[in-house]
Amino acid sequence: MNTGANQVDAAYRLARERYAALGVDTERALATLADFPVSLHCWQGDDVVGFEQAGGALGGGLAVTGNYPGRARTPDELRSDIDAALAVIPGRHRLNLHAFYGEFGGRTVDRDAIEPEHFAAWIAWARERGVGLDFNPTCFAHPHAADGFTLSHADAAVRRFWIEHCRRARRIGAAFGRALGTPCVTNVWVPDGFKDTPADRCGPRQRLAESLDDVFQESLPPEHVLDAVEPKLFGIGSESCTVGSAEFYLGYCISRRTLLCLDAGHFHPTESIADKISAVLLWLPEILLHVSRGVRWDSDHVVTFNDDLLAIAREIVAVGNPARVHVGLDYFDASINRVAAWAIGTRNMLRALLVALLEPPGILLAEREGDFTARLALQEEARSLPFGAVWDWHCQVQGVPVGDAWLDVVRHYERDVTSRRT
Ligand code: RNT
Ligand code: ZN
């Protein structure tokens, strides 16, 4: 259904007054939202397959389920699909690439030989659109990661291979940052862990710390590249011990001044990363978020507009300085239209940020006055404030479809493009 422009207008004017009465400036909230970049993860578009010649099994405890038709098989297809998603998302955003999405011209280029030139087409694409790039070394889906260990491997030769890969990834990140004039957040996640109870948890952790120090040894300008590392609770095949656990990386980040990446699916299911944001930002200048949705485990479902997401968004806003929290998405659903999966998750992230930016100041005031009754009452009343009207207005002003009209746009693209891929 198409919502008429006049209707959107009228609804927004009423909403603006309603919020103004509560001391909320909707225009200011929208100006902040319009400038807030979300990093779209390229791997939603092709089920985390990448473009290497010898594309191996995913591994690393990651699992993509579903066989919806239309997976992007080439860099051009992936770029075209990302364009299709960006066309229905308000604002200007970023793209998060993995190392195995390089363009190797039909040659076999192993991970320890990747160069910025393999990403020239991505840089050109990003520059044309004014989009920033983020990056990740790919320490899985490779024969040297087949036994589940990479940077903490017992074999020094295997460690050296992955150290070289990660070093090159940082240089590629720096090349992105230099070319595009915006720092590239380069995030190291390794799958290393034990399926069953290890006899030695110390050794692998010491090796991981040493390998990371080797990776980060080369000093690169922070205006080009920002280093992040990502802990995890467990993965498929590493249920008993993850070498790079939360405590391991929190300590590492604080002592080495790298960014910590908090992935919403990487903690015990009753833990929320929302509560961790303010805690870790006391000790670290900046963090990276991987916004995801675990269902019973780190299942990487499409991000929905639920309480977890709202809590994350409100904590991001509460930090008061958006530059300290880099927001990326991390999920992979192959059971639905992949362009729609990006659109749904990113629009939800932005909508949740909008709700956070529109939070009535009376809630905080009540808490400061020790009136927890009023705080709860106002929090619950705020849930039904007309943020939808503000969101629709934002979409209209930003020139993207209002309401569910974006789905028709994606359906057209599916009919004309993705459904023709065999
Ligand atoms: C894995 C981590 C990691 C990956 C991507 C593909 O559990 O979340 O961030 O999902 O790098
Ligand atoms: Zn992640």
Coordinates of C-alpha atoms and ligand atoms in Angstrom, one line a residue:
M1 CA 0.0 0.0 0.0
N2 CA 1.2 3.5 -0.8
T3 CA 0.9 6.0 1.9
G4 CA 0.1 9.4 0.4
A5 CA 2.6 12.2 0.9
N6 CA -0.1 14.5 2.5
Q7 CA -1.1 11.8 5.0
V8 CA 2.6 11.4 6.0
D9 CA 2.8 15.2 6.3
A10 CA -0.3 15.5 8.5
A11 CA 0.6 12.6 10.7
Y12 CA 4.1 14.0 11.2
R13 CA 2.8 17.4 12.2
L14 CA 0.6 15.9 14.9
A15 CA 3.5 13.7 16.1
R16 CA 5.9 16.6 16.3
E17 CA 3.5 18.5 18.6
R18 CA 2.9 15.5 20.7
Y19 CA 6.7 15.0 21.2
A20 CA 7.3 18.8 21.7
A21 CA 4.8 18.7 24.6
L22 CA 7.1 16.1 26.2
G23 CA 10.2 18.2 25.6
V24 CA 11.4 16.3 22.6
D25 CA 12.6 18.0 19.4
T26 CA 11.8 15.7 16.5
E27 CA 13.7 17.8 14.0
R28 CA 16.9 17.4 16.1
A29 CA 16.4 13.7 16.5
L30 CA 16.0 13.3 12.7
A31 CA 19.1 15.4 12.0
T32 CA 21.1 13.1 14.2
L33 CA 19.5 10.0 12.7
A34 CA 20.2 11.2 9.1
D35 CA 24.0 11.3 10.0
F36 CA 24.2 8.0 11.7
P37 CA 25.9 5.3 9.6
V38 CA 25.1 1.7 9.9
S39 CA 27.6 -0.7 8.3
L40 CA 25.8 -3.3 6.1
H41 CA 27.5 -6.6 6.1
C42 CA 28.2 -7.8 2.5
W43 CA 27.9 -11.4 3.6
Q44 CA 24.1 -11.4 3.9
G45 CA 24.0 -11.2 0.1
D46 CA 25.7 -14.5 -0.8
D47 CA 25.4 -16.7 2.3
V48 CA 29.0 -16.0 3.4
V49 CA 30.5 -17.7 0.3
G50 CA 32.9 -15.1 -1.0
F51 CA 34.7 -14.9 -4.3
E52 CA 37.7 -17.1 -4.0
Q53 CA 38.6 -19.6 -6.7
A54 CA 38.7 -22.6 -4.4
G55 CA 35.6 -21.6 -2.4
G56 CA 35.6 -24.1 0.5
A57 CA 33.0 -25.1 3.1
L58 CA 32.0 -22.3 5.5
G59 CA 33.2 -23.9 8.7
G60 CA 34.4 -22.0 11.8
G61 CA 31.1 -22.8 13.5
L62 CA 29.1 -20.6 11.2
A63 CA 26.0 -21.9 9.6
V64 CA 23.7 -20.5 6.9
T65 CA 20.4 -22.2 6.5
G66 CA 17.9 -21.8 3.6
N67 CA 18.0 -22.0 -0.1
Y68 CA 16.0 -19.0 -1.3
P69 CA 16.8 -18.4 -5.0
G70 CA 18.9 -15.5 -6.2
R71 CA 22.1 -15.6 -4.2
A72 CA 24.7 -13.1 -5.5
R73 CA 27.4 -15.2 -7.2
T74 CA 29.7 -12.5 -8.5
P75 CA 31.0 -9.1 -7.2
D76 CA 28.9 -7.3 -9.7
E77 CA 25.8 -9.1 -8.6
L78 CA 26.6 -8.5 -5.0
R79 CA 27.2 -4.8 -5.6
S80 CA 23.9 -4.5 -7.5
D81 CA 22.0 -6.2 -4.7
I82 CA 23.6 -3.9 -2.1
D83 CA 22.5 -0.9 -4.3
A84 CA 19.0 -2.3 -4.3
A85 CA 19.0 -2.5 -0.5
L86 CA 20.5 0.9 0.0
A87 CA 17.8 2.4 -2.3
V88 CA 15.1 1.6 0.3
I89 CA 17.1 2.6 3.4
P90 CA 17.1 6.2 4.5
G91 CA 20.5 7.9 5.2
R92 CA 24.0 7.3 4.0
H93 CA 25.6 4.1 5.3
R94 CA 28.7 1.9 5.1
L95 CA 29.6 -1.5 3.7
N96 CA 31.4 -4.1 5.7
L97 CA 33.5 -6.5 3.5
H98 CA 35.3 -9.7 4.3
A99 CA 38.7 -10.5 2.9
F100 CA 37.4 -13.4 0.7
Y101 CA 35.2 -10.9 -1.2
G102 CA 38.3 -9.7 -3.1
E103 CA 38.3 -9.8 -6.9
F104 CA 41.1 -12.1 -7.9
G105 CA 40.6 -12.2 -11.7
G106 CA 40.2 -15.9 -11.9
R107 CA 43.6 -16.5 -10.2
T108 CA 44.1 -18.4 -7.0
V109 CA 45.3 -15.8 -4.5
D110 CA 45.7 -17.3 -1.1
R111 CA 44.8 -15.4 2.1
D112 CA 48.4 -14.6 2.9
A113 CA 48.8 -12.8 -0.5
I114 CA 45.8 -10.5 -0.6
E115 CA 46.5 -6.9 -1.6
P116 CA 44.5 -3.6 -1.7
E117 CA 44.4 -3.9 -5.5
H118 CA 42.1 -6.9 -5.2
F119 CA 39.5 -4.5 -3.7
A120 CA 39.9 -1.7 -6.3
A121 CA 36.4 -2.2 -7.7
W122 CA 34.9 -2.1 -4.2
I123 CA 36.7 1.1 -3.5
A124 CA 35.5 2.6 -6.8
W125 CA 31.9 1.5 -6.0
A126 CA 32.1 3.0 -2.5
R127 CA 33.7 6.3 -3.7
E128 CA 30.9 6.8 -6.3
R129 CA 28.3 6.4 -3.6
G130 CA 30.0 8.3 -0.8
V131 CA 29.9 5.1 1.2
G132 CA 32.6 4.2 3.8
L133 CA 34.1 0.7 3.9
D134 CA 34.8 -1.6 6.8
F135 CA 36.8 -4.8 6.7
N136 CA 37.5 -8.2 8.2
P137 CA 40.2 -10.8 7.7
T138 CA 38.5 -14.1 6.8
C139 CA 39.9 -16.7 9.3
F140 CA 37.5 -19.5 8.3
A141 CA 36.4 -21.4 5.2
H142 CA 40.0 -22.4 4.5
P143 CA 42.1 -25.6 4.7
H144 CA 44.4 -24.0 7.3
A145 CA 41.4 -23.4 9.5
A146 CA 39.9 -26.9 9.0
D147 CA 40.8 -28.2 12.4
G148 CA 39.2 -25.2 14.1
F149 CA 42.3 -23.2 15.0
T150 CA 44.0 -20.2 13.4
L151 CA 45.9 -17.5 15.3
S152 CA 46.1 -19.8 18.4
H153 CA 47.1 -22.9 16.4
A154 CA 49.7 -25.2 18.0
D155 CA 51.6 -25.3 14.7
A156 CA 53.7 -22.1 14.3
A157 CA 53.5 -22.3 10.5
V158 CA 49.7 -22.2 10.6
R159 CA 49.8 -19.3 13.0
R160 CA 52.3 -17.4 10.7
F161 CA 49.9 -17.9 7.8
W162 CA 47.0 -16.3 9.7
I163 CA 49.1 -13.5 11.1
E164 CA 50.2 -12.6 7.6
H165 CA 46.6 -12.7 6.5
C166 CA 45.5 -10.4 9.3
R167 CA 48.4 -8.0 8.7
R168 CA 47.5 -7.7 5.1
A169 CA 43.8 -7.2 6.1
R170 CA 44.8 -4.2 8.2
R171 CA 46.8 -2.7 5.4
I172 CA 43.8 -3.1 3.1
G173 CA 41.6 -1.5 5.7
A174 CA 44.1 1.4 5.8
A175 CA 43.9 1.7 2.0
F176 CA 40.1 1.9 2.2
G177 CA 40.3 4.6 4.8
R178 CA 42.9 6.6 2.9
A179 CA 41.0 6.3 -0.4
L180 CA 37.6 7.2 1.1
G181 CA 38.5 9.7 3.8
T182 CA 36.8 7.8 6.6
P183 CA 38.5 5.3 8.9
C184 CA 37.9 1.6 8.1
V185 CA 37.0 -0.5 11.2
T186 CA 38.9 -3.7 10.6
N187 CA 37.6 -6.4 12.9
V188 CA 39.4 -9.7 13.7
W189 CA 37.3 -12.6 14.6
V190 CA 38.8 -16.1 14.8
P191 CA 36.8 -19.3 15.4
D192 CA 39.5 -21.0 17.5
G193 CA 38.0 -23.3 20.1
F194 CA 37.6 -26.8 21.5
K195 CA 34.7 -29.1 20.8
D196 CA 35.5 -31.0 24.0
T197 CA 37.1 -30.2 27.3
P198 CA 40.6 -29.0 26.7
A199 CA 43.5 -30.1 28.9
D200 CA 45.2 -26.8 28.4
R201 CA 43.3 -23.5 28.1
C202 CA 46.3 -21.3 28.9
G203 CA 48.6 -22.3 26.0
P204 CA 46.1 -21.4 23.2
R205 CA 45.2 -18.1 24.9
Q206 CA 48.9 -17.2 25.2
R207 CA 49.4 -18.0 21.6
L208 CA 46.4 -16.0 20.5
A209 CA 47.6 -13.0 22.5
E210 CA 51.1 -13.2 20.9
S211 CA 49.7 -13.7 17.4
L212 CA 47.4 -10.6 17.9
D213 CA 50.4 -8.6 19.0
D214 CA 52.2 -9.6 15.8
V215 CA 49.2 -8.7 13.8
F216 CA 48.9 -5.2 15.3
Q217 CA 52.6 -4.5 15.5
E218 CA 52.7 -2.3 12.4
S219 CA 51.5 1.1 13.3
L220 CA 48.9 2.4 10.9
P221 CA 47.2 5.8 11.1
P222 CA 43.9 5.7 13.1
E223 CA 42.4 8.2 10.7
H224 CA 42.6 5.3 8.1
V225 CA 42.1 2.1 10.1
L226 CA 40.6 1.3 13.5
D227 CA 41.4 -2.2 14.8
A228 CA 38.7 -4.2 16.5
V229 CA 38.6 -7.7 18.0
E230 CA 35.5 -9.9 18.5
P231 CA 35.0 -12.4 21.4
K232 CA 32.5 -15.2 21.3
L233 CA 30.9 -17.5 23.9
F234 CA 30.9 -20.7 21.7
G235 CA 30.4 -21.9 18.2
I236 CA 29.3 -25.2 16.5
G237 CA 32.3 -27.4 17.1
S238 CA 33.8 -25.2 19.8
E239 CA 31.2 -25.7 22.5
S240 CA 33.6 -26.4 25.3
C241 CA 36.1 -23.6 25.1
T242 CA 36.5 -20.5 22.9
V243 CA 40.0 -19.2 23.0
G244 CA 39.0 -15.7 22.3
S245 CA 36.4 -15.4 25.1
A246 CA 34.8 -12.1 26.4
E247 CA 37.3 -11.8 29.3
F248 CA 40.3 -12.6 27.0
Y249 CA 39.4 -9.8 24.6
L250 CA 38.2 -7.3 27.1
G251 CA 41.6 -7.5 28.8
Y252 CA 43.4 -7.5 25.5
C253 CA 41.6 -4.4 24.3
I254 CA 42.2 -2.4 27.5
S255 CA 45.9 -3.2 27.5
R256 CA 46.4 -2.8 23.7
R257 CA 43.9 0.1 23.1
T258 CA 42.0 -1.7 20.3
L259 CA 38.3 -1.5 19.8
L260 CA 36.1 -4.3 21.3
C261 CA 33.4 -5.8 19.1
L262 CA 30.3 -6.8 20.9
D263 CA 28.2 -9.2 18.9
A264 CA 24.6 -9.5 20.1
G265 CA 24.7 -13.3 19.6
H266 CA 28.0 -14.0 21.3
F267 CA 27.0 -14.1 25.0
H268 CA 24.8 -16.3 27.1
P269 CA 21.2 -16.0 25.8
T270 CA 20.1 -14.1 29.0
E271 CA 22.8 -11.5 28.6
S272 CA 22.3 -8.4 26.5
I273 CA 25.0 -6.4 24.9
A274 CA 22.9 -3.3 25.7
D275 CA 24.1 -3.4 29.3
K276 CA 27.7 -3.9 28.3
I277 CA 28.0 -0.7 26.2
S278 CA 28.3 1.8 29.1
A279 CA 30.5 -0.6 31.1
V280 CA 33.1 -1.2 28.4
L281 CA 33.1 2.5 27.3
L282 CA 34.5 3.4 30.7
W283 CA 37.7 1.6 29.8
L284 CA 37.8 1.9 26.0
P285 CA 37.4 5.0 23.8
E286 CA 35.5 3.3 21.0
I287 CA 33.7 0.1 20.4
L288 CA 32.1 -1.8 17.5
L289 CA 28.7 -3.5 17.6
H290 CA 27.7 -6.5 15.6
V291 CA 23.9 -6.2 15.8
S292 CA 22.4 -9.6 15.2
R293 CA 19.6 -11.7 16.7
G294 CA 20.3 -15.0 18.2
V295 CA 17.3 -17.4 18.5
R296 CA 18.2 -19.9 21.2
W297 CA 21.9 -19.7 20.1
D298 CA 24.1 -17.5 17.9
S299 CA 21.8 -18.2 15.0
D300 CA 22.3 -14.9 13.2
H301 CA 18.7 -14.2 12.4
V302 CA 17.6 -11.0 10.7
V303 CA 17.4 -8.1 13.2
T304 CA 13.8 -7.4 14.3
F305 CA 12.3 -4.5 16.1
N306 CA 12.3 -6.1 19.5
D307 CA 13.1 -5.1 23.1
D308 CA 16.7 -6.2 22.7
L309 CA 17.3 -3.9 19.7
L310 CA 15.5 -1.0 21.4
A311 CA 17.7 -1.4 24.5
I312 CA 20.9 -1.5 22.3
A313 CA 19.8 1.6 20.5
R314 CA 18.9 3.6 23.6
E315 CA 22.3 2.7 25.1
I316 CA 24.1 3.9 21.9
V317 CA 22.2 7.2 22.1
A318 CA 22.8 7.5 25.9
V319 CA 26.6 7.5 25.3
G320 CA 26.1 11.0 23.9
N321 CA 28.7 10.7 21.2
P322 CA 27.8 8.6 18.3
A323 CA 31.4 8.5 17.1
R324 CA 32.3 6.2 20.0
V325 CA 30.0 3.4 18.9
H326 CA 30.5 1.9 15.4
V327 CA 27.4 0.0 14.4
G328 CA 27.5 -2.9 12.0
L329 CA 25.0 -5.7 11.3
D330 CA 25.9 -9.3 11.4
Y331 CA 23.3 -11.9 10.3
F332 CA 22.8 -14.3 7.4
D333 CA 19.5 -15.6 6.4
A334 CA 19.2 -17.6 3.2
S335 CA 15.6 -18.6 3.7
I336 CA 14.1 -15.2 2.6
N337 CA 14.9 -12.7 -0.1
R338 CA 18.4 -11.5 0.8
V339 CA 17.9 -7.9 -0.3
A340 CA 14.8 -7.8 1.9
A341 CA 16.8 -9.2 4.7
W342 CA 19.2 -6.3 4.5
A343 CA 16.4 -3.8 4.2
I344 CA 14.4 -5.2 7.2
G345 CA 17.4 -5.4 9.5
T346 CA 18.8 -2.0 8.6
R347 CA 15.5 -0.2 8.7
N348 CA 14.9 -1.7 12.1
M349 CA 18.3 -0.6 13.4
L350 CA 17.6 2.9 12.3
R351 CA 14.0 2.9 13.6
A352 CA 15.2 1.7 17.0
L353 CA 17.8 4.6 17.0
L354 CA 15.0 7.0 16.2
V355 CA 12.9 5.7 19.1
A356 CA 16.0 6.2 21.4
L357 CA 16.6 9.7 20.0
L358 CA 12.9 10.5 20.8
E359 CA 13.0 9.3 24.4
P360 CA 11.2 11.9 26.6
P361 CA 13.6 13.5 29.0
G362 CA 11.0 13.1 31.8
I363 CA 12.1 9.4 32.1
L364 CA 15.7 10.4 33.1
L365 CA 14.4 13.2 35.3
A366 CA 12.1 10.9 37.2
E367 CA 15.1 8.5 37.8
R368 CA 17.3 11.4 39.0
E369 CA 14.6 12.4 41.4
G370 CA 14.4 8.8 42.7
D371 CA 10.9 8.4 41.4
F372 CA 11.1 4.9 40.0
T373 CA 7.3 4.7 39.8
A374 CA 7.2 7.6 37.4
R375 CA 10.2 6.2 35.5
L376 CA 8.4 2.9 34.8
A377 CA 5.1 4.6 34.0
L378 CA 6.7 7.0 31.5
Q379 CA 8.9 4.3 30.0
E380 CA 5.8 2.2 29.3
E381 CA 3.7 5.2 28.0
A382 CA 6.6 6.1 25.7
R383 CA 6.2 2.8 23.9
S384 CA 3.1 4.0 22.2
L385 CA 4.2 7.4 21.3
P386 CA 3.8 8.1 17.5
F387 CA 7.4 7.4 16.5
G388 CA 6.0 5.7 13.3
A389 CA 4.8 9.0 12.0
V390 CA 8.2 10.5 12.5
W391 CA 9.9 7.5 10.9
D392 CA 7.6 7.7 7.8
W393 CA 8.3 11.4 7.5
H394 CA 12.1 10.7 7.7
C395 CA 11.8 8.1 4.9
Q396 CA 9.8 10.5 2.8
V397 CA 12.3 13.4 3.3
Q398 CA 15.2 11.0 2.6
G399 CA 13.6 9.9 -0.7
V400 CA 13.0 6.3 0.1
P401 CA 9.7 4.3 0.2
V402 CA 7.4 5.0 3.1
G403 CA 6.0 2.1 5.1
D404 CA 5.9 -1.3 3.4
A405 CA 6.1 0.3 -0.1
W406 CA 9.8 -0.7 0.0
L407 CA 8.8 -4.4 -0.4
D408 CA 7.3 -3.7 -3.8
V409 CA 10.5 -2.1 -4.9
V410 CA 12.5 -5.2 -3.7
R411 CA 9.9 -7.5 -5.4
H412 CA 10.4 -5.7 -8.7
Y413 CA 14.1 -6.1 -8.4
E414 CA 13.6 -9.8 -7.6
R415 CA 11.4 -10.3 -10.6
D416 CA 13.8 -8.5 -13.0
V417 CA 17.1 -9.5 -11.5
T418 CA 17.6 -12.0 -8.7
S419 CA 15.0 -14.6 -9.7
R420 CA 16.7 -14.9 -13.1
R421 CA 19.9 -16.2 -11.5
T422 CA 20.0 -19.9 -11.9
Ligands
RNT1 C1 31.1 -15.1 13.9 C2 31.3 -13.6 14.1 C3 31.8 -12.9 12.9 C4 31.1 -13.4 11.6 C5 31.5 -12.6 10.4 C6 31.2 -13.3 9.1 O1 30.4 -15.7 15.0 O2 30.0 -13.1 14.5 O3 31.6 -11.6 13.0 O4 29.8 -13.5 11.7 O5 32.8 -12.2 10.5
ZN2 ZN 30.0 -10.9 14.6

